Amino acid sequence: MKKLLLALALVPAMGSAQTLADRAPALRDAALNDDHLAWDLVEGLTTEVGQRLAGTEAEARGRAWAVRRLTALGFANVHVEPFDMPVWVRGEEHAEIVSPFPQRLVLTALGNSGATPPDGITGEIVAFESVAALEAAPDAAVRGRIVFIDHHMMPTQDGSGYGQFGAPRRQGPTAASRKGAIAIVVRSIGTDHHRNPHTGVQTFADGVRPIPAAALSVPDAEQLQRILARGLPVRMHLTLTPRQTGTHQSGNVIADVPGTDPGAGMIVIGGHMDSWDLGTGAIDDAAGIAITLAAADRIMEAGRPRRTIRVVLFGAEEPGGLGGDSLYAHHHPGDRVVLVGESDFGADRVWRVNAGLAPSNAALAARIGAVLAPLGILTGHGEADAGTDLGPWVRGGVAGIDLNQDGTRYFDFHHTPDDTLDKIDPAQLRQNVAAWTAVLALAADAPEPIAGLPPRPQRP
Amino acid sequence: MKKLLLALALVPAMGSAQTLADRAPALRDAALNDDHLAWDLVEGLTTEVGQRLAGTEAEARGRAWAVRRLTALGFANVHVEPFDMPVWVRGEEHAEIVSPFPQRLVLTALGNSGATPPDGITGEIVAFESVAALEAAPDAAVRGRIVFIDHHMMPTQDGSGYGQFGAPRRQGPTAASRKGAIAIVVRSIGTDHHRNPHTGVQTFADGVRPIPAAALSVPDAEQLQRILARGLPVRMHLTLTPRQTGTHQSGNVIADVPGTDPGAGMIVIGGHMDSWDLGTGAIDDAAGIAITLAAADRIMEAGRPRRTIRVVLFGAEEPGGLGGDSLYAHHHPGDRVVLVGESDFGADRVWRVNAGLAPSNAALAARIGAVLAPLGILTGHGEADAGTDLGPWVRGGVAGIDLNQDGTRYFDFHHTPDDTLDKIDPAQLRQNVAAWTAVLALAADAPEPIAGLPPRPQRP
């Protein structure tokens, strides 16, 4: 009899009276061991829709797919917030060395590349090892030629090479056009050795004439270097026929897990719906969508959190964060958002958390670090960045949280035809869901206020 | 004074009176540590010529390149032995799923594929897990449709999966055409997960109408499986415009290291000059050419061997060993060839030797096993095969030697755009040269006769 009474007395403490925050470790472990939703979502989106180039009907099919799935899952307030954007689409792309050693090279147009005539152009290659070297060259060395910019990029766990080594792609086309080049080809911003070139956005500066601009696969860039090393003039025939198609619609898909306390502010997380057109956008960024949705779904299934959790599937991230800008323009400062975080760096394990919280939230940051440590996640001491899409909020003074994924192999596949489902390891995907689930359980249910931080300048 | 006399007395034993066979270990180690010629050759051929599709002007440029290089290196009797062949060339190649989930798939035509009209064909996919399953299906299930044959291939060190798992490529097109299919697509015969499809030869049986036949990259085959798993009818639009161009010339390049004893018979080794058109034919088979030439060059530099060493750079191996057949037809049995061996399995380390020698040459086989063991090379107990190009000699009763290369990653790149120089590890390439150098030193200088073996049937 005494035993029974004791057992009954324990029920409230062990059962329903536990808060979501109390249950964060258990929710984390359940996700780590059992989550199938993230895989189902990334498999479904990449299989049933495939590539989702921003502003195209493929991206629209992605939104429709998401609205159907998220409604069926029971998310609240599922809807699309549309916006308009200029849409660039790929055409034919071929390149051949004409002389001294005739052979085909594999390349792909960069976003917003200009076009050659349908039968291409032919020009002599002039090679530089950096954008700085191109800018230092006399115009006469460049005028009428095809610029080639090489570089070397090593894999890094934190992806920090992408900024520095992305310069040839981002600044090269404008610099080459200003000097009168007829086209530019750059080594892909990638760390692999496969003949899959890496596309990506670049934007010609105001008043600069768009020229054809493309990325050679890494083996092709190395081949061109070897050909150039013979010291003979090298002529390339280049055909690129992309085009600007005018203004079309993109949009953000919104899905909410409603909270109990509107006064406590909202948490916004997500990933981006659009992808480049070459692969199926599995690691960039169906995975980010799937991870954040699966984590939010686990909270929804576990009980109602204090704060509303909003998941946003952003449109048009790749052309320059247009979906993120649209969300910020329409919802800031009207919505009371207190914490943001994006998943947009593949599907490999989270290895570090950077909690960009106010000093008054040090206790929450410590609880987050503690719940993540059993997943092997280090507590970092950097600022949060919140990705391209939610960065405007962080810069606007909202707390952010970054769950840094291992990027060692991310730039092997990023923006290539190889960004496909097989690159995702289900066990690592589950670790991501576990981390986000634990963070959401703690943050959405935190009893203390989540404070803002001093704003920083928005990017131009 | 005594010391000087002793030293002089030792000179003959340590110096020039040593036979090449005595010096095999030293020649082996020098190659392992210092060889640069093999790399120079494979780098040169893949850079200055690139792909070398059989019977095309690119393959002819390869022969011209080789004649120049081998003459300059001092090989004797450098010449081309031409032969005629039918030449098939690739055209446009595109595929899209039309319904239920519109998206592009990456594929490439198989050798001798038929063509679609320029604007393609559209048909429903009917899938089989093997050629046997296709053959067992009622014609009505296949007629008017596009056949898809899947399979699963695991990497093996000895490459033994290529025979079994190559059936969909080799037998699938004929089986599909016989049942009235309008086209066939197969999973690439490959072990990678990159969107680089694997081409390769197939030959329609006599009287069978050529239909369009292509290989999907492995990720695309898996994507098609996922799409089919939804249970809806799947329609594909397929455009393939390859063509048969008629009869053109190929040829074998011959280069000799002359021996001192014509009565001792000749050793013939080599690799093949032609490659598929998608990559630069680095591992298949510029490497084999480079390895055997570098080894023969080391013997030539070390002193004159007893037996002539002939290196043959075969033309048109890929379409079905046409260069090998031509050599055998013109030189057997007129030339007294006593030993043959081909290098045609990439550039990774030799891990096993199979010396297919007569029982009377057991001592030579033992010496070969002993000189290779310090390179980590096992002595196998299989028969020698001597590759596609020199296989006819082995089947005709000539002794053969196989230096089996590690094939674990060979089918990641084989017959794809990814067969490029960067896939070759210079240290492993040198180990190959060391092994061939040691074998040539022992075999070319063996004092005993090298005997023949009982002939086996030639392949049909």
Tab-separated table of N, CA, C and O in Angstrom, chain B residues 249-310:
chain	number	residue	atom	x	y	z
B	249	GLN	N	40.269	5.326	-89.952
B	249	GLN	CA	41.497	4.629	-89.608
B	249	GLN	C	41.839	4.764	-88.128
B	249	GLN	O	41.717	5.838	-87.552
B	250	SER	N	42.232	3.662	-87.547
B	250	SER	CA	42.891	3.677	-86.249
B	250	SER	C	44.266	3.050	-86.454
B	250	SER	O	44.689	2.871	-87.600
B	251	GLY	N	44.969	2.760	-85.383
B	251	GLY	CA	46.283	2.124	-85.558
B	251	GLY	C	46.950	1.833	-84.236
B	251	GLY	O	46.588	2.419	-83.213
B	252	ASN	N	47.900	0.940	-84.282
B	252	ASN	CA	48.725	0.637	-83.117
B	252	ASN	C	50.089	1.320	-83.282
B	252	ASN	O	50.673	1.286	-84.362
B	253	VAL	N	50.574	1.935	-82.221
B	253	VAL	CA	51.918	2.508	-82.225
B	253	VAL	C	52.870	1.478	-81.613
B	253	VAL	O	52.605	0.951	-80.526
B	254	ILE	N	53.953	1.219	-82.320
B	254	ILE	CA	54.937	0.215	-81.901
B	254	ILE	C	56.231	0.932	-81.504
B	254	ILE	O	56.629	1.886	-82.172
B	255	ALA	N	56.864	0.478	-80.430
B	255	ALA	CA	58.179	1.008	-80.045
B	255	ALA	C	58.970	-0.135	-79.412
B	255	ALA	O	58.449	-0.839	-78.553
B	256	ASP	N	60.208	-0.312	-79.848
B	256	ASP	CA	61.002	-1.457	-79.398
B	256	ASP	C	62.223	-1.036	-78.580
B	256	ASP	O	62.841	0.006	-78.837
B	257	VAL	N	62.565	-1.885	-77.630
B	257	VAL	CA	63.883	-1.883	-76.999
B	257	VAL	C	64.570	-3.137	-77.534
B	257	VAL	O	64.212	-4.246	-77.124
B	258	PRO	N	65.527	-2.975	-78.450
B	258	PRO	CA	66.065	-4.156	-79.138
B	258	PRO	C	66.878	-5.041	-78.193
B	258	PRO	O	67.632	-4.545	-77.359
B	259	GLY	N	66.720	-6.336	-78.351
B	259	GLY	CA	67.470	-7.294	-77.546
B	259	GLY	C	68.715	-7.776	-78.276
B	259	GLY	O	68.939	-7.469	-79.457
B	260	THR	N	69.528	-8.537	-77.561
B	260	THR	CA	70.777	-9.039	-78.137
B	260	THR	C	70.601	-10.412	-78.779
B	260	THR	O	71.450	-10.849	-79.534
B	261	ASP	N	69.491	-11.109	-78.471
B	261	ASP	CA	69.357	-12.513	-78.865
B	261	ASP	C	68.001	-12.754	-79.523
B	261	ASP	O	67.036	-13.113	-78.857
B	262	PRO	N	67.941	-12.547	-80.836
B	262	PRO	CA	66.653	-12.702	-81.516
B	262	PRO	C	66.058	-14.101	-81.304
B	262	PRO	O	64.836	-14.251	-81.281
B	263	GLY	N	66.891	-15.083	-81.109
B	263	GLY	CA	66.398	-16.442	-80.926
B	263	GLY	C	65.676	-16.663	-79.611
B	263	GLY	O	64.984	-17.662	-79.432
B	264	ALA	N	65.824	-15.728	-78.667
B	264	ALA	CA	65.212	-15.895	-77.341
B	264	ALA	C	63.758	-15.460	-77.321
B	264	ALA	O	63.073	-15.625	-76.309
B	265	GLY	N	63.297	-14.899	-78.439
B	265	GLY	CA	61.896	-14.466	-78.498
B	265	GLY	C	61.716	-13.069	-77.928
B	265	GLY	O	62.623	-12.485	-77.340
B	266	MET	N	60.536	-12.544	-78.149
B	266	MET	CA	60.223	-11.134	-77.853
B	266	MET	C	59.209	-11.049	-76.713
B	266	MET	O	58.368	-11.943	-76.560
B	267	ILE	N	59.307	-9.986	-75.946
B	267	ILE	CA	58.311	-9.697	-74.909
B	267	ILE	C	57.462	-8.536	-75.405
B	267	ILE	O	58.011	-7.518	-75.836
B	268	VAL	N	56.150	-8.670	-75.341
B	268	VAL	CA	55.260	-7.592	-75.794
B	268	VAL	C	54.401	-7.127	-74.617
B	268	VAL	O	53.716	-7.936	-73.976
B	269	ILE	N	54.498	-5.839	-74.329
B	269	ILE	CA	53.688	-5.233	-73.268
B	269	ILE	C	53.018	-3.985	-73.834
B	269	ILE	O	53.276	-3.586	-74.962
B	270	GLY	N	52.174	-3.335	-73.036
B	270	GLY	CA	51.595	-2.083	-73.506
B	270	GLY	C	50.302	-1.722	-72.796
B	270	GLY	O	49.953	-2.309	-71.757
B	271	GLY	N	49.649	-0.755	-73.378
B	271	GLY	CA	48.358	-0.265	-72.911
B	271	GLY	C	47.622	0.244	-74.133
B	271	GLY	O	48.072	0.028	-75.260
B	272	HIS	N	46.485	0.936	-73.933
B	272	HIS	CA	45.797	1.400	-75.142
B	272	HIS	C	45.730	2.915	-75.237
B	272	HIS	O	45.608	3.619	-74.235
B	273	MET	N	45.855	3.369	-76.477
B	273	MET	CA	45.893	4.795	-76.802
B	273	MET	C	44.507	5.418	-76.794
B	273	MET	O	44.338	6.563	-76.361
B	274	ASP	N	43.532	4.696	-77.287
B	274	ASP	CA	42.203	5.309	-77.386
B	274	ASP	C	41.566	5.401	-76.004
B	274	ASP	O	41.954	4.682	-75.071
B	275	SER	N	40.606	6.311	-75.899
B	275	SER	CA	39.835	6.451	-74.653
B	275	SER	C	38.401	6.728	-75.039
B	275	SER	O	38.110	7.032	-76.202
B	276	TRP	N	37.514	6.658	-74.071
B	276	TRP	CA	36.197	7.218	-74.309
B	276	TRP	C	36.316	8.734	-74.409
B	276	TRP	O	37.354	9.306	-74.065
B	277	ASP	N	35.262	9.363	-74.903
B	277	ASP	CA	35.326	10.774	-75.274
B	277	ASP	C	34.951	11.717	-74.136
B	277	ASP	O	35.078	12.928	-74.293
B	278	LEU	N	34.508	11.197	-72.993
B	278	LEU	CA	33.958	12.081	-71.962
B	278	LEU	C	35.048	12.676	-71.075
B	278	LEU	O	34.965	13.837	-70.693
B	279	GLY	N	36.036	11.864	-70.717
B	279	GLY	CA	37.143	12.353	-69.905
B	279	GLY	C	38.362	12.571	-70.777
B	279	GLY	O	38.250	12.744	-71.990
B	280	THR	N	39.536	12.569	-70.150
B	280	THR	CA	40.770	12.680	-70.930
B	280	THR	C	41.501	11.340	-70.972
B	280	THR	O	42.659	11.298	-71.364
B	281	GLY	N	40.831	10.277	-70.552
B	281	GLY	CA	41.445	8.948	-70.647
B	281	GLY	C	42.744	8.851	-69.873
B	281	GLY	O	43.728	8.303	-70.369
B	282	ALA	N	42.745	9.359	-68.646
B	282	ALA	CA	43.965	9.337	-67.836
B	282	ALA	C	44.196	7.954	-67.239
B	282	ALA	O	45.244	7.347	-67.433
B	283	ILE	N	43.175	7.458	-66.514
B	283	ILE	CA	43.333	6.127	-65.925
B	283	ILE	C	43.021	5.039	-66.938
B	283	ILE	O	43.401	3.897	-66.727
B	284	ASP	N	42.340	5.384	-68.017
B	284	ASP	CA	41.926	4.392	-69.007
B	284	ASP	C	42.117	4.967	-70.391
B	284	ASP	O	41.205	5.510	-70.980
B	285	ASP	N	43.385	4.906	-70.916
B	285	ASP	CA	44.451	4.118	-70.362
B	285	ASP	C	45.798	4.800	-70.599
B	285	ASP	O	46.804	4.158	-70.854
B	286	ALA	N	45.816	6.140	-70.544
B	286	ALA	CA	47.111	6.814	-70.649
B	286	ALA	C	48.061	6.279	-69.596
B	286	ALA	O	49.271	6.160	-69.836
B	287	ALA	N	47.526	5.940	-68.426
B	287	ALA	CA	48.371	5.419	-67.352
B	287	ALA	C	49.065	4.128	-67.773
B	287	ALA	O	50.264	3.952	-67.519
B	288	GLY	N	48.331	3.229	-68.407
B	288	GLY	CA	48.918	1.953	-68.807
B	288	GLY	C	50.029	2.123	-69.828
B	288	GLY	O	51.069	1.462	-69.778
B	289	ILE	N	49.791	3.036	-70.771
B	289	ILE	CA	50.819	3.379	-71.752
B	289	ILE	C	52.059	3.925	-71.042
B	289	ILE	O	53.189	3.521	-71.312
B	290	ALA	N	51.804	4.844	-70.131
B	290	ALA	CA	52.910	5.536	-69.453
B	290	ALA	C	53.709	4.574	-68.584
B	290	ALA	O	54.947	4.631	-68.555
B	291	ILE	N	53.016	3.699	-67.876
B	291	ILE	CA	53.692	2.752	-66.977
B	291	ILE	C	54.593	1.809	-67.773
B	291	ILE	O	55.764	1.609	-67.440
B	292	THR	N	54.043	1.223	-68.836
B	292	THR	CA	54.830	0.232	-69.577
B	292	THR	C	55.955	0.903	-70.360
B	292	THR	O	57.056	0.353	-70.447
B	293	LEU	N	55.704	2.100	-70.899
B	293	LEU	CA	56.779	2.815	-71.597
B	293	LEU	C	57.883	3.230	-70.634
B	293	LEU	O	59.076	3.118	-70.951
B	294	ALA	N	57.500	3.717	-69.446
B	294	ALA	CA	58.522	4.158	-68.485
B	294	ALA	C	59.367	2.978	-68.039
B	294	ALA	O	60.590	3.101	-67.879
B	295	ALA	N	58.744	1.818	-67.837
B	295	ALA	CA	59.502	0.630	-67.428
B	295	ALA	C	60.450	0.192	-68.544
B	295	ALA	O	61.627	-0.102	-68.299
B	296	ALA	N	59.946	0.159	-69.783
B	296	ALA	CA	60.801	-0.234	-70.909
B	296	ALA	C	61.944	0.754	-71.089
B	296	ALA	O	63.092	0.369	-71.384
B	297	ASP	N	61.668	2.037	-70.890
B	297	ASP	CA	62.705	3.063	-70.996
B	297	ASP	C	63.800	2.843	-69.953
B	297	ASP	O	64.988	3.040	-70.236
B	298	ARG	N	63.406	2.425	-68.761
B	298	ARG	CA	64.405	2.176	-67.703
B	298	ARG	C	65.316	1.006	-68.073
B	298	ARG	O	66.515	1.046	-67.798
B	299	ILE	N	64.738	-0.019	-68.703
B	299	ILE	CA	65.570	-1.145	-69.150
B	299	ILE	C	66.525	-0.675	-70.250
B	299	ILE	O	67.723	-0.980	-70.236
B	300	MET	N	65.967	0.110	-71.192
B	300	MET	CA	66.794	0.635	-72.299
B	300	MET	C	67.957	1.453	-71.762
B	300	MET	O	69.090	1.352	-72.255
B	301	GLU	N	67.709	2.254	-70.726
B	301	GLU	CA	68.764	3.088	-70.139
B	301	GLU	C	69.772	2.247	-69.355
B	301	GLU	O	70.934	2.634	-69.219
B	302	ALA	N	69.305	1.097	-68.842
B	302	ALA	CA	70.164	0.298	-67.960
B	302	ALA	C	71.115	-0.608	-68.738
B	302	ALA	O	72.099	-1.101	-68.178
B	303	GLY	N	70.835	-0.846	-69.995
B	303	GLY	CA	71.695	-1.748	-70.761
B	303	GLY	C	70.844	-2.616	-71.663
B	303	GLY	O	69.632	-2.703	-71.481
B	304	ARG	N	71.492	-3.262	-72.622
B	304	ARG	CA	70.718	-3.984	-73.629
B	304	ARG	C	70.245	-5.329	-73.080
B	304	ARG	O	71.060	-6.130	-72.626
B	305	PRO	N	68.941	-5.604	-73.119
B	305	PRO	CA	68.443	-6.880	-72.597
B	305	PRO	C	68.669	-8.006	-73.612
B	305	PRO	O	68.940	-7.756	-74.786
B	306	ARG	N	68.544	-9.218	-73.147
B	306	ARG	CA	68.672	-10.360	-74.053
B	306	ARG	C	67.518	-10.382	-75.063
B	306	ARG	O	67.731	-10.517	-76.270
B	307	ARG	N	66.301	-10.219	-74.558
B	307	ARG	CA	65.131	-10.283	-75.443
B	307	ARG	C	64.649	-8.874	-75.822
B	307	ARG	O	64.635	-7.978	-74.978
B	308	THR	N	64.223	-8.725	-77.021
B	308	THR	CA	63.574	-7.477	-77.443
B	308	THR	C	62.308	-7.255	-76.619
B	308	THR	O	61.518	-8.189	-76.407
B	309	ILE	N	62.143	-6.010	-76.139
B	309	ILE	CA	60.899	-5.612	-75.465
B	309	ILE	C	60.138	-4.713	-76.427
B	309	ILE	O	60.647	-3.664	-76.849
B	310	ARG	N	58.951	-5.140	-76.786
B	310	ARG	CA	58.109	-4.320	-77.670
B	310	ARG	C	56.986	-3.722	-76.837
B	310	ARG	O	56.270	-4.437	-76.134
